[in-house]
mmCIF file of C-alpha atoms in Angstrom:
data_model
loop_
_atom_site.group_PDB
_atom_site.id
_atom_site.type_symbol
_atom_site.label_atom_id
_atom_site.label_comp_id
_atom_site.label_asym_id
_atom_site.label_seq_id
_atom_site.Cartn_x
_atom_site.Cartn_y
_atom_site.Cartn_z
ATOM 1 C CA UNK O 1 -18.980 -21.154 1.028
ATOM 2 C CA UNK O 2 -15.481 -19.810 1.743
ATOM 3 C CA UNK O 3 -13.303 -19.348 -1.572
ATOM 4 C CA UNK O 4 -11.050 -22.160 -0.694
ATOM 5 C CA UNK O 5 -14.265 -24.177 -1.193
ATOM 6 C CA UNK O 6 -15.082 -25.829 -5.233
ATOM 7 C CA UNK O 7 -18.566 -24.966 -6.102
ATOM 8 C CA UNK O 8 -20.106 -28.352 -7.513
ATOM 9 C CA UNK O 9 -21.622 -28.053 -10.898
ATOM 10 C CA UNK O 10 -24.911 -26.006 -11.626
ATOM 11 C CA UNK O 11 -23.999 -24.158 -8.237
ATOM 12 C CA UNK O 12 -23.014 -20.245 -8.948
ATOM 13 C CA UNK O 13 -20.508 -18.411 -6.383
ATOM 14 C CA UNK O 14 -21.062 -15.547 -4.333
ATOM 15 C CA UNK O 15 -20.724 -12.137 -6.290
ATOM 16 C CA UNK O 16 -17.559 -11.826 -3.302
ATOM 17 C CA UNK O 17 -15.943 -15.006 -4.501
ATOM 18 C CA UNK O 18 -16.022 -15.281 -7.995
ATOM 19 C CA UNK O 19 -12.759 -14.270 -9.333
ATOM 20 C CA UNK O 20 -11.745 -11.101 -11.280
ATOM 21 C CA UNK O 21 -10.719 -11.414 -14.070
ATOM 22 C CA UNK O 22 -7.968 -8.954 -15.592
ATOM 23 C CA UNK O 23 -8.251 -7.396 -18.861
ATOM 24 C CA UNK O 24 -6.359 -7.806 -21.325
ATOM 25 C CA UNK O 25 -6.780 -5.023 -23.763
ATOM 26 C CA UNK O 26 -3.747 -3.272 -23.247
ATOM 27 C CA UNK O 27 -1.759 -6.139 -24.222
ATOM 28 C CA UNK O 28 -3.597 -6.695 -27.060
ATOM 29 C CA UNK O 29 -2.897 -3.199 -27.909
ATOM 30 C CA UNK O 30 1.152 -4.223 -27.653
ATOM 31 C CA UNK O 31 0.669 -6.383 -29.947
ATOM 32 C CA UNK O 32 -1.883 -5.020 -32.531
ATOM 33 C CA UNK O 33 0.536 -2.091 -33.034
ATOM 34 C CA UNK O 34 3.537 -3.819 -33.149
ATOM 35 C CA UNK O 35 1.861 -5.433 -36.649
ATOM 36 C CA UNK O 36 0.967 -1.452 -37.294
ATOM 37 C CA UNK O 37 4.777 -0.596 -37.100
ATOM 38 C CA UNK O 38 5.860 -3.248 -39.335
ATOM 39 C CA UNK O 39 3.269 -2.684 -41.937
ATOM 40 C CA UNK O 40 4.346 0.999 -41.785
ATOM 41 C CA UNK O 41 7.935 0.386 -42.661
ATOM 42 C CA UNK O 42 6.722 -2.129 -45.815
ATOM 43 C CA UNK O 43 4.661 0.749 -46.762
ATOM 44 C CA UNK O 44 6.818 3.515 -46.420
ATOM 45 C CA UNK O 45 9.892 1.511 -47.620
ATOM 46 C CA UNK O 46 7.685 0.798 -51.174
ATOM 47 C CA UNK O 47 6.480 4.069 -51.558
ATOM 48 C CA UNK O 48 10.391 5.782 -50.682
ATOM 49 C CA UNK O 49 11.863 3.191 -53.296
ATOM 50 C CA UNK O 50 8.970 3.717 -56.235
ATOM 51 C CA UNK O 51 8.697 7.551 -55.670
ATOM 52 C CA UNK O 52 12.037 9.716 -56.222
ATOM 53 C CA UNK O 53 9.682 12.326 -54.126
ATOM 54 C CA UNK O 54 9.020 10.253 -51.080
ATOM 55 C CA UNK O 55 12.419 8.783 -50.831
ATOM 56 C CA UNK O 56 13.711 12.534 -50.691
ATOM 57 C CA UNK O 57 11.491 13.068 -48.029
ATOM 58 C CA UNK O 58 12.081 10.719 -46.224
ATOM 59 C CA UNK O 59 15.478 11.250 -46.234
ATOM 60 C CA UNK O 60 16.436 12.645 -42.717
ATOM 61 C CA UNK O 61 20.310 11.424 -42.722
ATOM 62 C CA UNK O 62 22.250 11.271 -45.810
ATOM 63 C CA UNK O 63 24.280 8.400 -45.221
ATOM 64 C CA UNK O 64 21.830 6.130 -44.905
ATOM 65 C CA UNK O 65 18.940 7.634 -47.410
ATOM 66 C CA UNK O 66 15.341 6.897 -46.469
ATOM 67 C CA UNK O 67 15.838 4.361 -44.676
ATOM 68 C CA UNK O 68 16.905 6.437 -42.108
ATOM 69 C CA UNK O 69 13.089 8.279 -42.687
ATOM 70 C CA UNK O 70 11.358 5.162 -43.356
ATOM 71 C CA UNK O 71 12.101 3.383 -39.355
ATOM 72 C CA UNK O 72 11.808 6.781 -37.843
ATOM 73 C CA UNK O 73 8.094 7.358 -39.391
ATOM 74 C CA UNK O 74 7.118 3.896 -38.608
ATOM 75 C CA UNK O 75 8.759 4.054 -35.036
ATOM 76 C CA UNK O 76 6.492 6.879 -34.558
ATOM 77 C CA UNK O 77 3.314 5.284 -35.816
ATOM 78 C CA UNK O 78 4.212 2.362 -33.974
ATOM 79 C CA UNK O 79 4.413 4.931 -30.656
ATOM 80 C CA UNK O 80 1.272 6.894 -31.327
ATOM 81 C CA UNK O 81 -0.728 2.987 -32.417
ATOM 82 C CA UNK O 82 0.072 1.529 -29.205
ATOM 83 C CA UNK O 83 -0.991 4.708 -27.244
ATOM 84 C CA UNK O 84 -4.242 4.807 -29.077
ATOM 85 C CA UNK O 85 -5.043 1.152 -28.791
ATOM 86 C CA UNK O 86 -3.797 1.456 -24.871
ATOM 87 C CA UNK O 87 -5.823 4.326 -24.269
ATOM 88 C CA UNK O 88 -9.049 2.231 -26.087
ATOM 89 C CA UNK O 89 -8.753 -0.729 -24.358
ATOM 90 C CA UNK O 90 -7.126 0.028 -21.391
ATOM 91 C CA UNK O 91 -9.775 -1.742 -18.957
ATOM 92 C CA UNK O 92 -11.307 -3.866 -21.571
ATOM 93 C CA UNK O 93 -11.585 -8.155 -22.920
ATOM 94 C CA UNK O 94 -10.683 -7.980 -26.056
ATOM 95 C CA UNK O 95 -10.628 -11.173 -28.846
ATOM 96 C CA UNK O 96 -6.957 -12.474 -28.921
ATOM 97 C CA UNK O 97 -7.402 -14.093 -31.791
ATOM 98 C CA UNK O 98 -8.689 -11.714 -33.923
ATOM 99 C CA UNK O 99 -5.765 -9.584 -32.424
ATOM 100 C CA UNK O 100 -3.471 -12.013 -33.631
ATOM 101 C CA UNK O 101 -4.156 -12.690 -36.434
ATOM 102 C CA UNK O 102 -4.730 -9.204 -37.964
ATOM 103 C CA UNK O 103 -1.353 -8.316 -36.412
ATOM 104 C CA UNK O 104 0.343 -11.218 -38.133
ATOM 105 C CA UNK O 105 -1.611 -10.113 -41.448
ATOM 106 C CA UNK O 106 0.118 -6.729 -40.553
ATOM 107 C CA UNK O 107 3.711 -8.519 -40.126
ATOM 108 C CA UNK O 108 3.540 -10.156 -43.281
ATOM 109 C CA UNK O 109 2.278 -7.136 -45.140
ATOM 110 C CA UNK O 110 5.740 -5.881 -43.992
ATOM 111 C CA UNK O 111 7.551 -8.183 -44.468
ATOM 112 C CA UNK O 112 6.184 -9.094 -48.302
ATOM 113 C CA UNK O 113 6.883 -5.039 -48.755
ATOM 114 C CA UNK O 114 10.692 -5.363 -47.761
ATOM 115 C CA UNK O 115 11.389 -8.045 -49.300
ATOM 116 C CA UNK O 116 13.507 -6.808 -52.997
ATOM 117 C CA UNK O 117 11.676 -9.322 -55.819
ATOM 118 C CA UNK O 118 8.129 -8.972 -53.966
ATOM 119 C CA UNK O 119 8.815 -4.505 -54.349
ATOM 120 C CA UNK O 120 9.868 -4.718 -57.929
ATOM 121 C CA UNK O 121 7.468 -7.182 -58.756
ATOM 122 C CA UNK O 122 4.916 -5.009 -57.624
ATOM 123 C CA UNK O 123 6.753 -2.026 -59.374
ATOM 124 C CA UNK O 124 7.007 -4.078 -62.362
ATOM 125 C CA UNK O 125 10.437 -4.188 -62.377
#
């Protein structure tokens, strides 16, 4: 059977025909850490904005106070996520779906965390 040739059903192809299929882990990994970043900066923007220590800390340029801390932190876990998931999965399948949704979890945790009524709620404020 050449590979231009349909197998009909119940018929397997040749081990040399049967096509490869590419993995997707490291784009899985994109995507998982891009939820990690955002969930970092809900995080980090909480804790800088309920803790007069943290928001110190995290403040790296005066004019703009920890946020300027906040989105450099979370750039960098963002950075060292995706390198670590990369590195993981590089030549593996992994479940998209469970990919996406924990990374959408992840997006709405920071978003929910940035959002001003949702942080002093939670601060009861």
């Amino acid at each position: 059977m050449t590979i231009l040739q349909k197998p009909f059903v119940g018929q397997s192809l040749p081990v040399e025909t049967m096509p490869e299929t590419i993995p997707n882990g490291p784009g899985a990994a994109a995507i998982l850490a891009a939820g990690i970043g955002c969930a970092t900066i809900g995080i980090l923007a909480l804790a800088g904005d309920a803790s007069k220590a943290i928001n110190s800390l995290l403040n790296f340029y005066n004019p703009s106070g920890a946020l300027s801390g906040v989105t450099t932190v979370a750039i960098i876990v963002w950075l060292v996520a995706w390198f670590i998931l990369a590195r993981r999965w590089e030549k593996k399948t992994v479940a998209m779906s469970r990919v996406n949704i924990a990374a959408f979890a992840l997006l709405l945790v920071g978003v929910l965390l940035t959002f001003p009524p949702f942080m002093d709620f939670l601060q009861g404020r």
